């Protein structure tokens, strides 16, 4: 539709975008390939380009720490994605009830998204610390036996990360769903009300199903946030106690930049990439096709 | 729904739930602020939620200029300045490139430009872990591995896909007739961009500037991987400060430091929240 026939200038747009496109494609696809090569090499402390094949991947899946990271990814992924989606949808539906002061509430629910995960982690670390945090607070309310030591408990610390993650991201989910709800035709709801349907029933049967497209794009955005989670873990638990709260991203960082296991780090990065690609590529494909 | 302001019982329940969640979202901010205004005796004597009995700003001063981050004890000030020196050029360059890319991809399409756009879009989502190792080699090769310049390069490269997406999707909505009319008047590629398209770009420009500013200011991953001793950004400074183990853990200083790191983006959010939300939703709904 915008193919303008100006022969003299037809090379100019291409020339103008060429440098940034070439750089970007090198940055995205060139470096993915480079990292892929590193993951098949004998790199340890420093990159080394001797080929060893899939040995690093075999070592990766034999590595206890990586197993912990994958298990945590599953726990964190399910709870964080589920929690943020449910809470965000709930908040969006509640805010959609013609609330006076909606703007203020929306601002409050969404502000965590404007601050760094490092700030969030630092704040929640202080709130959840067993010495002077919530445990101390509840004890001072008259429950002297109350204990809440999840942050330093290697079986429970991952749930602290879930709590802080949901706190940070559910307002974002709310904003996306709210935008979707605002796009729904009011007259459908009115008609259902005239037919005598109750409000919860209308939401469950009519409104929520019509949010399907928003639901999928939100799910996609939140899952890729989950897979990339790094800062929050570093700030809240630094992967500890021990490595009990490692996620693939922190595993990759530890192997590549402090443990001198570059090839293992590169292999774990490729696994992360494959996971994200499996979610994102079908989504991008369908989005771009549907717009044609 | 018929009488939205009538005080029925489910209106009361609705409000109660909304306010409980508001309190939950505000609680960490409240705790940060009150903790930062207490001295250590008040922290030990009081509780998480108690108001300070005597307000003191000592911990703010300490967090800014004396607190220890690892071995050096100069507070967050140098990190804050590094972040400013990094954010300004990184935001400006990535936004400028996004404008030109978006303009070409919407108004000067050529064969294959849609495919290129789709290929670029993957860069919005890819986990950046996958570029860290090669990128540290490249930055090292050019001698900018541990410098602010290196961080700027990294942020620009990582930001181009999103900025291109923002401008491209916005410019698609501008009528093609506008461009055609300008061409009939004899305006060329650059002149149309400068005189016709840019003056219409204010909303998306604000959205993109805020989006890039927030992301780059809050970034930790590139900061921790690609910075040297004197080029660390504020997020790395804060993390080092909060994880420095000293004999006495000074939570008030930690909280003041966290607030200092959060203030610039919080300020932008409060002033221009509408545009921030638009950036978030634009980043999610592609195509």
Coordinates of C-alpha atoms in Angstrom, one line a residue:
Chain A
X1 CA 0.0 0.0 0.0
X2 CA 2.9 2.3 0.6
X3 CA 5.0 1.3 -2.3
X4 CA 5.8 4.8 -3.7
X5 CA 7.1 5.0 -7.2
X6 CA 10.0 7.4 -6.9
X7 CA 12.8 5.7 -8.7
X8 CA 15.5 8.2 -7.6
X9 CA 14.9 7.7 -4.0
X10 CA 14.1 3.9 -3.9
X11 CA 17.6 3.0 -2.7
X12 CA 17.7 5.6 0.1
X13 CA 15.3 3.9 2.6
X14 CA 17.2 0.6 2.2
X15 CA 20.5 2.3 2.6
X16 CA 19.3 4.2 5.7
X17 CA 18.1 1.1 7.6
X18 CA 20.9 -1.2 6.4
X19 CA 23.5 -0.4 9.1
X20 CA 21.1 -0.8 12.0
X21 CA 19.5 -3.9 10.5
X22 CA 22.8 -5.6 9.8
X23 CA 24.1 -4.8 13.3
X24 CA 20.8 -6.0 14.8
X25 CA 20.7 -9.3 12.8
X26 CA 24.4 -9.9 13.7
X27 CA 23.6 -9.1 17.3
X28 CA 20.6 -11.4 17.4
X29 CA 21.3 -14.3 15.0
X30 CA 25.1 -14.0 14.8
X31 CA 25.5 -14.1 18.5
X32 CA 23.0 -16.9 18.9
X33 CA 25.1 -18.9 16.5
X34 CA 28.4 -17.9 18.2
X35 CA 27.0 -18.8 21.6
X36 CA 25.8 -22.1 20.1
X37 CA 29.4 -22.8 18.9
X38 CA 30.7 -22.0 22.4
X39 CA 28.3 -24.5 23.8
X40 CA 29.8 -27.2 21.6
X41 CA 33.4 -26.2 22.5
X42 CA 35.9 -27.1 25.1
X43 CA 35.7 -23.6 26.8
X44 CA 36.4 -23.4 30.5
X45 CA 37.8 -20.3 32.1
X46 CA 38.0 -18.6 28.7
X47 CA 36.3 -19.2 25.4
X48 CA 38.2 -21.9 23.4
X49 CA 37.1 -23.0 20.0
X50 CA 38.1 -26.7 20.1
X51 CA 35.1 -28.7 19.1
X52 CA 33.7 -31.3 21.6
X53 CA 30.2 -31.8 20.3
X54 CA 27.3 -32.3 22.6
X55 CA 29.4 -33.3 25.6
X56 CA 28.6 -30.0 27.4
X57 CA 24.9 -30.7 27.0
X58 CA 25.3 -34.2 28.4
X59 CA 27.3 -32.7 31.3
X60 CA 24.6 -30.0 31.8
X61 CA 21.8 -32.6 32.2
X62 CA 24.0 -34.5 34.6
X63 CA 24.7 -31.5 36.7
X64 CA 22.8 -31.5 40.0
X65 CA 22.8 -27.7 40.2
X66 CA 21.2 -27.4 36.8
X67 CA 18.5 -29.9 37.9
X68 CA 17.8 -27.7 40.9
X69 CA 17.6 -24.7 38.5
X70 CA 15.1 -26.6 36.2
X71 CA 13.0 -27.8 39.1
X72 CA 12.9 -24.3 40.5
X73 CA 12.0 -23.0 37.1
X74 CA 9.0 -25.3 37.1
X75 CA 7.9 -24.3 40.6
X76 CA 8.5 -20.6 40.0
X77 CA 7.0 -20.7 36.5
X78 CA 3.8 -22.4 37.5
X79 CA 3.2 -20.4 40.7
X80 CA 4.4 -17.0 39.4
X81 CA 2.6 -17.2 36.0
X82 CA -0.6 -18.7 37.5
X83 CA -0.6 -16.3 40.5
X84 CA 0.1 -13.2 38.4
X85 CA -2.5 -14.1 35.8
X86 CA -5.2 -14.9 38.4
X87 CA -4.6 -11.9 40.5
X88 CA -4.2 -9.6 37.5
X89 CA -7.5 -10.8 36.0
X90 CA -9.3 -10.5 39.3
X91 CA -8.0 -6.9 39.8
X92 CA -9.0 -6.0 36.3
X93 CA -12.5 -7.3 36.7
X94 CA -12.9 -5.6 40.0
X95 CA -11.6 -2.3 38.6
X96 CA -14.0 -2.6 35.7
X97 CA -17.0 -2.2 38.0
X98 CA -17.2 1.6 37.4
X99 CA -15.1 2.4 40.5
X100 CA -14.7 6.0 41.6
X101 CA -11.0 6.6 41.9
X102 CA -10.1 3.9 39.5
X103 CA -7.1 6.0 38.3
X104 CA -5.5 6.2 41.7
X105 CA -6.0 2.4 42.4
X106 CA -4.6 1.5 39.0
X107 CA -1.5 3.7 39.6
X108 CA -1.0 1.9 43.0
X109 CA -1.4 -1.6 41.5
X110 CA 1.0 -0.9 38.7
X111 CA 3.8 1.1 40.3
X112 CA 6.0 -2.0 41.1
X113 CA 6.5 -2.4 37.3
X114 CA 8.3 0.9 37.2
X115 CA 11.0 0.0 39.7
X116 CA 13.9 -2.3 39.3
X117 CA 13.7 -6.0 40.4
X118 CA 16.8 -5.2 42.5
X119 CA 14.9 -2.6 44.5
X120 CA 12.0 -5.1 44.9
X121 CA 14.4 -7.8 46.0
X122 CA 16.1 -5.5 48.5
X123 CA 12.8 -4.4 50.0
X124 CA 11.4 -7.9 50.2
X125 CA 14.6 -9.3 51.7
X126 CA 14.2 -6.9 54.6
X127 CA 10.5 -7.6 54.9
X128 CA 10.9 -11.4 54.8
X129 CA 14.0 -11.7 56.9
X130 CA 13.4 -13.8 60.0
X131 CA 15.2 -11.5 62.5
X132 CA 13.3 -8.2 62.3
X133 CA 10.8 -8.6 59.5
X134 CA 7.4 -10.1 59.3
X135 CA 8.2 -12.8 61.9
X136 CA 9.1 -10.1 64.4
X137 CA 6.0 -8.1 63.5
X138 CA 3.6 -11.0 64.0
X139 CA 5.3 -12.0 67.2
X140 CA 4.9 -8.4 68.5
X141 CA 1.1 -8.7 67.8
X142 CA 0.9 -11.4 70.4
X143 CA 1.9 -14.6 68.6
X144 CA 5.3 -15.4 70.2
X145 CA 5.6 -18.8 68.5
X146 CA 5.1 -17.5 65.0
X147 CA 7.9 -18.5 62.7
X148 CA 8.4 -17.4 59.1
X149 CA 11.9 -18.3 58.0
X150 CA 11.2 -19.2 54.4
X151 CA 13.9 -16.8 53.1
X152 CA 16.7 -18.8 54.8
X153 CA 15.1 -22.2 54.4
X154 CA 16.4 -24.0 51.4
X155 CA 13.1 -25.8 50.8
X156 CA 11.0 -22.6 51.0
X157 CA 13.1 -19.8 49.7
X158 CA 11.9 -20.2 46.2
X159 CA 8.4 -19.3 47.4
X160 CA 9.7 -16.0 48.6
X161 CA 10.8 -15.3 45.1
X162 CA 7.3 -16.2 43.9
X163 CA 5.7 -13.8 46.3
X164 CA 7.9 -10.9 45.3
X165 CA 7.5 -11.7 41.6
X166 CA 3.7 -11.8 41.8
X167 CA 3.8 -8.5 43.7
X168 CA 5.9 -7.0 40.9
X169 CA 4.1 -8.3 37.9
X170 CA 0.4 -8.7 38.7
X171 CA -0.4 -5.0 38.1
X172 CA 1.1 -5.4 34.7
X173 CA -1.3 -8.3 34.0
X174 CA -4.1 -6.2 35.3
X175 CA -3.3 -3.4 32.9
X176 CA -3.3 -5.7 29.9
X177 CA -6.6 -7.4 30.9
X178 CA -8.2 -4.0 31.7
X179 CA -7.4 -2.8 28.2
X180 CA -9.0 -6.0 26.9
X181 CA -12.1 -5.5 29.1
X182 CA -12.5 -2.0 27.8
X183 CA -12.7 -3.3 24.3
X184 CA -15.7 -5.5 25.0
X185 CA -19.0 -4.2 23.9
X186 CA -21.2 -3.1 26.8
X187 CA -24.4 -4.0 25.1
X188 CA -23.6 -7.7 25.2
X189 CA -23.4 -7.5 29.0
X190 CA -26.6 -5.4 29.2
X191 CA -28.5 -7.9 27.1
X192 CA -27.4 -10.8 29.3
X193 CA -28.4 -8.8 32.3
X194 CA -31.9 -8.2 30.9
X195 CA -32.1 -12.0 30.4
X196 CA -31.6 -12.3 34.1
X197 CA -28.0 -13.6 34.2
X198 CA -26.1 -12.8 37.4
X199 CA -22.9 -10.7 37.2
X200 CA -20.4 -13.5 38.1
X201 CA -22.2 -15.7 35.6
X202 CA -21.9 -13.0 32.9
X203 CA -18.2 -12.7 33.5
X204 CA -17.6 -16.4 33.6
X205 CA -19.6 -17.2 30.5
X206 CA -19.3 -14.2 28.3
X207 CA -16.6 -11.7 29.3
X208 CA -13.7 -14.0 30.3
X209 CA -14.1 -16.2 27.2
X210 CA -14.0 -13.1 24.9
X211 CA -10.7 -12.1 26.5
X212 CA -9.0 -15.1 24.8
X213 CA -6.6 -13.2 22.6
X214 CA -5.6 -10.9 25.4
X215 CA -5.2 -14.0 27.6
X216 CA -2.7 -15.5 25.2
X217 CA -0.6 -12.4 24.7
X218 CA -0.5 -11.8 28.4
X219 CA 0.4 -15.4 29.1
X220 CA 3.2 -15.2 26.6
X221 CA 4.6 -12.0 28.1
X222 CA 4.5 -13.3 31.6
X223 CA 6.1 -16.6 30.8
X224 CA 9.0 -14.9 29.0
X225 CA 9.4 -12.7 32.1
X226 CA 9.5 -15.8 34.2
X227 CA 12.1 -17.6 32.1
X228 CA 14.3 -14.5 32.1
X229 CA 14.1 -13.9 35.8
X230 CA 17.5 -13.1 37.1
X231 CA 17.7 -9.8 39.0
X232 CA 15.0 -10.7 41.5
X233 CA 16.7 -13.9 42.5
X234 CA 20.1 -12.2 42.8
X235 CA 18.8 -9.4 45.0
X236 CA 16.5 -11.6 47.2
X237 CA 18.5 -14.7 47.8
X238 CA 21.5 -14.6 45.5
X239 CA 20.5 -18.1 44.5
X240 CA 20.8 -19.3 48.1
X241 CA 20.7 -20.8 50.6
X242 CA 23.4 -22.8 48.8
X243 CA 22.1 -23.0 45.3
X244 CA 18.6 -23.9 46.3
X245 CA 16.9 -21.0 44.5
X246 CA 19.0 -21.1 41.3
X247 CA 17.0 -20.5 38.1
X248 CA 18.5 -21.1 34.6
X249 CA 19.4 -17.5 34.3
X250 CA 21.4 -17.4 37.6
X251 CA 22.9 -20.8 36.7
X252 CA 24.1 -19.4 33.4
X253 CA 25.6 -16.3 35.1
X254 CA 27.3 -18.3 37.8
X255 CA 28.8 -20.8 35.3
X256 CA 29.9 -18.2 32.7
X257 CA 31.2 -15.4 34.9
X258 CA 32.3 -16.8 38.2
X259 CA 32.7 -20.5 38.0
X260 CA 34.9 -20.6 34.9
X261 CA 32.6 -23.1 33.1
X262 CA 32.0 -21.0 29.9
X263 CA 30.8 -23.9 27.7
X264 CA 28.4 -25.1 30.3
X265 CA 27.0 -21.5 30.7
X266 CA 26.7 -21.2 26.9
X267 CA 24.8 -24.6 26.8
X268 CA 22.4 -23.5 29.5
X269 CA 21.8 -20.2 27.6
X270 CA 20.9 -22.2 24.5
X271 CA 18.4 -24.2 26.5
X272 CA 16.8 -21.0 27.7
X273 CA 16.7 -19.7 24.2
X274 CA 15.0 -22.9 22.9
X275 CA 12.4 -22.6 25.7
X276 CA 11.6 -19.0 24.9
X277 CA 11.6 -19.7 21.1
X278 CA 9.1 -22.6 21.6
X279 CA 6.7 -20.1 23.3
X280 CA 7.3 -17.0 21.3
X281 CA 7.8 -18.1 17.7
X282 CA 4.4 -19.6 17.2
X283 CA 2.9 -16.6 18.9
X284 CA 4.8 -14.1 16.7
X285 CA 3.9 -16.2 13.6
X286 CA 0.2 -16.1 14.3
X287 CA 0.2 -12.5 15.3
X288 CA 2.0 -11.4 12.1
X289 CA -0.2 -13.6 9.9
X290 CA -3.4 -12.5 11.4
X291 CA -2.5 -8.9 10.6
X292 CA -2.0 -9.5 6.9
Chain B
X1 CA -24.6 -1.8 37.4
X2 CA -27.7 0.3 37.1
X3 CA -27.0 2.4 40.0
X4 CA -23.2 2.3 40.2
X5 CA -22.9 4.4 43.3
X6 CA -25.6 2.8 45.5
X7 CA -24.0 1.4 48.6
X8 CA -25.1 -2.2 48.4
X9 CA -23.3 -4.9 50.3
X10 CA -21.4 -6.2 47.3
X11 CA -20.2 -2.6 46.7
X12 CA -18.8 -2.7 50.2
X13 CA -17.1 -6.1 49.6
X14 CA -15.7 -4.8 46.3
X15 CA -14.2 -1.8 47.9
X16 CA -12.8 -3.8 50.8
X17 CA -11.0 -6.2 48.4
X18 CA -9.7 -3.3 46.2
X19 CA -8.3 -1.5 49.3
X20 CA -6.8 -4.6 50.8
X21 CA -4.9 -5.1 47.5
X22 CA -3.9 -1.5 47.4
X23 CA -2.5 -1.9 50.9
X24 CA -0.6 -5.0 49.8
X25 CA 1.0 -3.2 46.9
X26 CA 1.8 -0.2 49.0
X27 CA 3.2 -2.1 52.0
X28 CA 6.8 -2.6 50.7
X29 CA 7.0 1.1 49.7
X30 CA 5.7 2.1 53.1
X31 CA 8.1 -0.2 54.9
X32 CA 11.0 1.1 52.8
X33 CA 10.2 4.7 53.6
X34 CA 9.6 4.3 57.4
X35 CA 12.7 2.1 57.8
X36 CA 14.9 4.6 56.0
X37 CA 13.8 7.3 58.4
X38 CA 14.6 5.3 61.6
X39 CA 17.9 4.8 63.3
X40 CA 19.1 1.3 64.2
X41 CA 17.8 1.5 67.8
X42 CA 14.3 2.3 66.5
X43 CA 14.5 -0.6 64.1
X44 CA 15.4 -3.1 66.8
X45 CA 13.0 -1.6 69.3
X46 CA 10.0 -1.2 66.9
X47 CA 8.5 -3.4 64.2
X48 CA 8.4 -3.5 60.4
X49 CA 5.3 -1.3 60.2
X50 CA 5.9 1.1 63.2
X51 CA 6.3 4.7 62.4
X52 CA 9.6 6.3 63.4
X53 CA 9.6 7.8 66.9
X54 CA 12.2 10.4 65.8
X55 CA 12.7 11.0 62.1
X56 CA 16.3 11.0 60.9
X57 CA 17.7 11.4 57.4
X58 CA 21.1 10.1 58.4
X59 CA 20.7 6.8 56.5
X60 CA 19.9 8.8 53.3
X61 CA 23.1 10.7 53.7
X62 CA 25.0 7.6 54.4
X63 CA 23.5 5.6 51.5
X64 CA 24.3 8.5 49.1
X65 CA 27.9 9.2 50.1
X66 CA 29.4 6.8 52.7
X67 CA 27.9 3.4 52.6
X68 CA 30.2 0.5 51.7
X69 CA 29.6 -1.5 48.6
X70 CA 32.1 -4.3 48.9
X71 CA 35.4 -2.8 49.8
X72 CA 35.0 0.8 48.8
X73 CA 32.9 3.1 50.9
X74 CA 31.7 6.1 48.8
X75 CA 28.0 5.4 48.9
X76 CA 25.8 5.2 45.8
X77 CA 26.7 8.6 44.4
X78 CA 29.3 7.3 41.8
X79 CA 26.9 4.5 40.7
X80 CA 24.1 7.0 40.3
X81 CA 26.2 9.2 38.1
X82 CA 27.4 6.2 36.0
X83 CA 23.7 5.3 35.4
X84 CA 23.0 8.9 34.3
X85 CA 26.0 8.9 32.0
X86 CA 24.8 5.6 30.5
X87 CA 21.1 6.2 30.3
X88 CA 21.1 9.5 28.5
X89 CA 23.1 8.5 25.3
X90 CA 21.6 5.0 25.3
X91 CA 18.0 6.2 25.3
X92 CA 18.7 8.9 22.8
X93 CA 20.5 6.7 20.3
X94 CA 18.2 3.7 20.5
X95 CA 15.1 6.0 20.1
X96 CA 16.6 7.9 17.1
X97 CA 17.3 4.6 15.4
X98 CA 13.8 3.4 16.2
X99 CA 12.3 6.5 14.6
X100 CA 14.2 5.9 11.3
X101 CA 13.6 2.2 11.2
X102 CA 9.9 2.5 12.1
X103 CA 9.5 5.2 9.4
X104 CA 11.0 3.0 6.7
X105 CA 9.2 -0.1 7.8
X106 CA 5.8 1.6 7.6
X107 CA 6.0 4.3 4.9
X108 CA 8.9 3.1 2.6
X109 CA 8.4 -0.6 2.6
X110 CA 10.5 -2.6 0.2
X111 CA 10.5 -6.2 -0.8
X112 CA 11.4 -8.3 2.3
X113 CA 10.9 -5.5 4.8
X114 CA 8.1 -7.3 6.5
X115 CA 10.2 -10.4 7.0
X116 CA 13.0 -8.3 8.3
X117 CA 10.7 -6.7 10.8
X118 CA 9.5 -10.2 12.0
X119 CA 13.1 -11.3 12.3
X120 CA 13.9 -8.1 14.3
X121 CA 10.9 -8.8 16.6
X122 CA 12.4 -11.9 17.9
X123 CA 15.0 -9.6 19.5
X124 CA 12.3 -8.2 21.8
X125 CA 11.8 -11.6 23.4
X126 CA 15.0 -13.5 23.2
X127 CA 16.7 -14.3 26.5
X128 CA 19.8 -12.0 26.5
X129 CA 21.8 -14.7 28.3
X130 CA 22.4 -16.1 24.9
X131 CA 24.4 -13.0 23.8
X132 CA 26.3 -12.3 27.0
X133 CA 29.4 -14.5 26.3
X134 CA 30.0 -13.5 22.7
X135 CA 29.2 -9.9 23.5
X136 CA 31.8 -9.8 26.3
X137 CA 34.4 -11.1 23.7
X138 CA 33.4 -8.4 21.2
X139 CA 33.4 -5.6 23.7
X140 CA 36.8 -6.9 24.9
X141 CA 38.1 -6.9 21.3
X142 CA 37.2 -3.2 20.9
X143 CA 38.6 -2.4 24.4
X144 CA 35.3 -1.2 25.8
X145 CA 34.5 -4.3 27.9
X146 CA 34.4 -2.6 31.3
X147 CA 33.3 0.8 30.4
X148 CA 30.2 3.0 30.2
X149 CA 30.6 3.1 26.4
X150 CA 30.4 -0.7 26.3
X151 CA 27.2 -0.6 28.3
X152 CA 25.7 2.0 26.0
X153 CA 26.5 -0.1 23.0
X154 CA 24.9 -3.1 24.6
X155 CA 21.7 -1.2 25.6
X156 CA 21.4 0.4 22.1
X157 CA 21.7 -3.0 20.4
X158 CA 19.2 -4.6 22.9
X159 CA 16.8 -1.7 22.6
X160 CA 16.6 -1.4 18.8
X161 CA 13.9 -4.1 18.3
X162 CA 11.5 -2.5 20.8
X163 CA 12.0 1.0 19.6
X164 CA 11.6 0.0 16.0
X165 CA 8.4 -1.9 17.0
X166 CA 7.0 1.1 18.8
X167 CA 7.5 3.6 16.0
X168 CA 6.6 1.2 13.2
X169 CA 3.3 0.3 14.8
X170 CA 2.5 4.0 15.4
X171 CA 3.5 5.2 11.9
X172 CA 1.3 2.5 10.3
X173 CA -1.6 4.4 11.7
X174 CA -0.6 7.7 10.0
X175 CA -2.5 8.1 6.7
X176 CA -0.4 7.4 3.6
X177 CA -2.1 10.4 1.9
X178 CA 0.0 12.6 4.1
X179 CA 3.2 11.2 2.7
X180 CA 1.9 11.3 -0.9
X181 CA 0.8 14.9 -0.6
X182 CA 4.2 15.9 0.7
X183 CA 5.9 14.0 -2.1
X184 CA 3.8 15.8 -4.6
X185 CA 5.0 19.0 -3.1
X186 CA 8.5 17.8 -3.9
X187 CA 9.6 16.7 -0.4
X188 CA 12.0 13.8 -0.2
X189 CA 12.7 11.0 2.3
X190 CA 14.3 13.1 5.0
X191 CA 12.2 16.2 4.6
X192 CA 9.0 14.2 5.0
X193 CA 10.4 12.6 8.1
X194 CA 11.5 15.9 9.6
X195 CA 8.5 18.1 8.5
X196 CA 5.6 15.7 8.4
X197 CA 6.1 12.6 10.4
X198 CA 8.2 13.8 13.4
X199 CA 5.8 16.6 14.3
X200 CA 3.0 14.0 14.6
X201 CA 5.2 11.7 16.7
X202 CA 5.0 13.3 20.2
X203 CA 2.9 10.6 21.9
X204 CA 4.9 7.7 20.7
X205 CA 8.1 9.6 21.3
X206 CA 7.2 10.1 24.9
X207 CA 6.2 6.4 25.3
X208 CA 9.5 5.2 23.8
X209 CA 11.6 7.6 25.8
X210 CA 9.9 6.5 29.0
X211 CA 10.1 2.9 28.1
X212 CA 13.8 2.9 27.3
X213 CA 14.6 5.1 30.3
X214 CA 12.8 2.8 32.7
X215 CA 14.3 -0.4 31.2
X216 CA 17.9 0.9 31.0
X217 CA 17.9 2.5 34.4
X218 CA 16.5 -0.7 36.0
X219 CA 18.7 -3.1 34.1
X220 CA 21.0 -5.3 36.2
X221 CA 22.0 -8.1 33.9
X222 CA 24.2 -6.1 31.5
X223 CA 25.4 -3.9 34.3
X224 CA 26.7 -6.8 36.3
X225 CA 28.3 -8.6 33.3
X226 CA 29.8 -5.7 31.3
X227 CA 30.9 -3.1 33.8
X228 CA 34.2 -2.5 35.4
X229 CA 35.2 -1.1 38.8
X230 CA 34.3 2.5 37.9
X231 CA 31.5 2.0 35.4
X232 CA 28.9 0.1 37.5
X233 CA 25.3 1.3 37.3
X234 CA 23.1 2.1 40.2
X235 CA 21.4 -1.4 40.3
X236 CA 24.7 -3.1 40.7
X237 CA 25.7 -0.5 43.3
X238 CA 22.5 -1.2 45.3
X239 CA 22.9 -4.9 45.1
X240 CA 26.5 -4.7 46.3
X241 CA 25.5 -2.4 49.1
X242 CA 22.7 -4.6 50.2
X243 CA 24.8 -7.7 50.1
X244 CA 27.9 -6.3 51.8
X245 CA 28.2 -8.2 55.0
X246 CA 29.3 -6.0 57.9
X247 CA 29.1 -6.7 61.6
X248 CA 25.8 -4.8 61.9
X249 CA 23.3 -5.0 59.0
X250 CA 22.0 -1.4 58.5
X251 CA 18.6 -2.0 57.1
X252 CA 17.8 1.7 57.2
X253 CA 20.7 2.5 54.9
X254 CA 19.7 -0.4 52.6
X255 CA 16.2 1.0 52.3
X256 CA 17.4 4.5 51.7
X257 CA 19.7 3.2 49.0
X258 CA 16.8 1.2 47.4
X259 CA 14.7 4.3 47.4
X260 CA 17.4 6.4 45.8
X261 CA 17.7 3.7 43.1
X262 CA 14.0 3.7 42.6
X263 CA 13.3 7.4 42.7
X264 CA 14.1 8.4 39.1
X265 CA 11.8 5.8 37.5
X266 CA 9.1 6.2 40.2
X267 CA 9.1 10.0 39.5
X268 CA 8.7 9.4 35.8
X269 CA 5.9 6.9 36.5
X270 CA 4.0 9.3 38.7
X271 CA 4.4 12.2 36.3
X272 CA 3.7 10.3 33.1
X273 CA 2.2 7.0 34.1
X274 CA -0.3 7.0 31.2
X275 CA 2.6 6.8 28.7
X276 CA 4.4 4.2 30.7
X277 CA 1.3 2.0 30.7
X278 CA 1.0 2.5 26.9
X279 CA 4.5 1.3 26.5
X280 CA 3.8 -1.8 28.5
X281 CA 0.7 -2.7 26.6
X282 CA 2.3 -1.8 23.2
X283 CA 5.2 -4.2 24.1
X284 CA 2.7 -7.0 24.7
X285 CA 0.3 -6.6 21.8
X286 CA 2.4 -6.9 18.7
X287 CA 1.9 -7.0 15.0

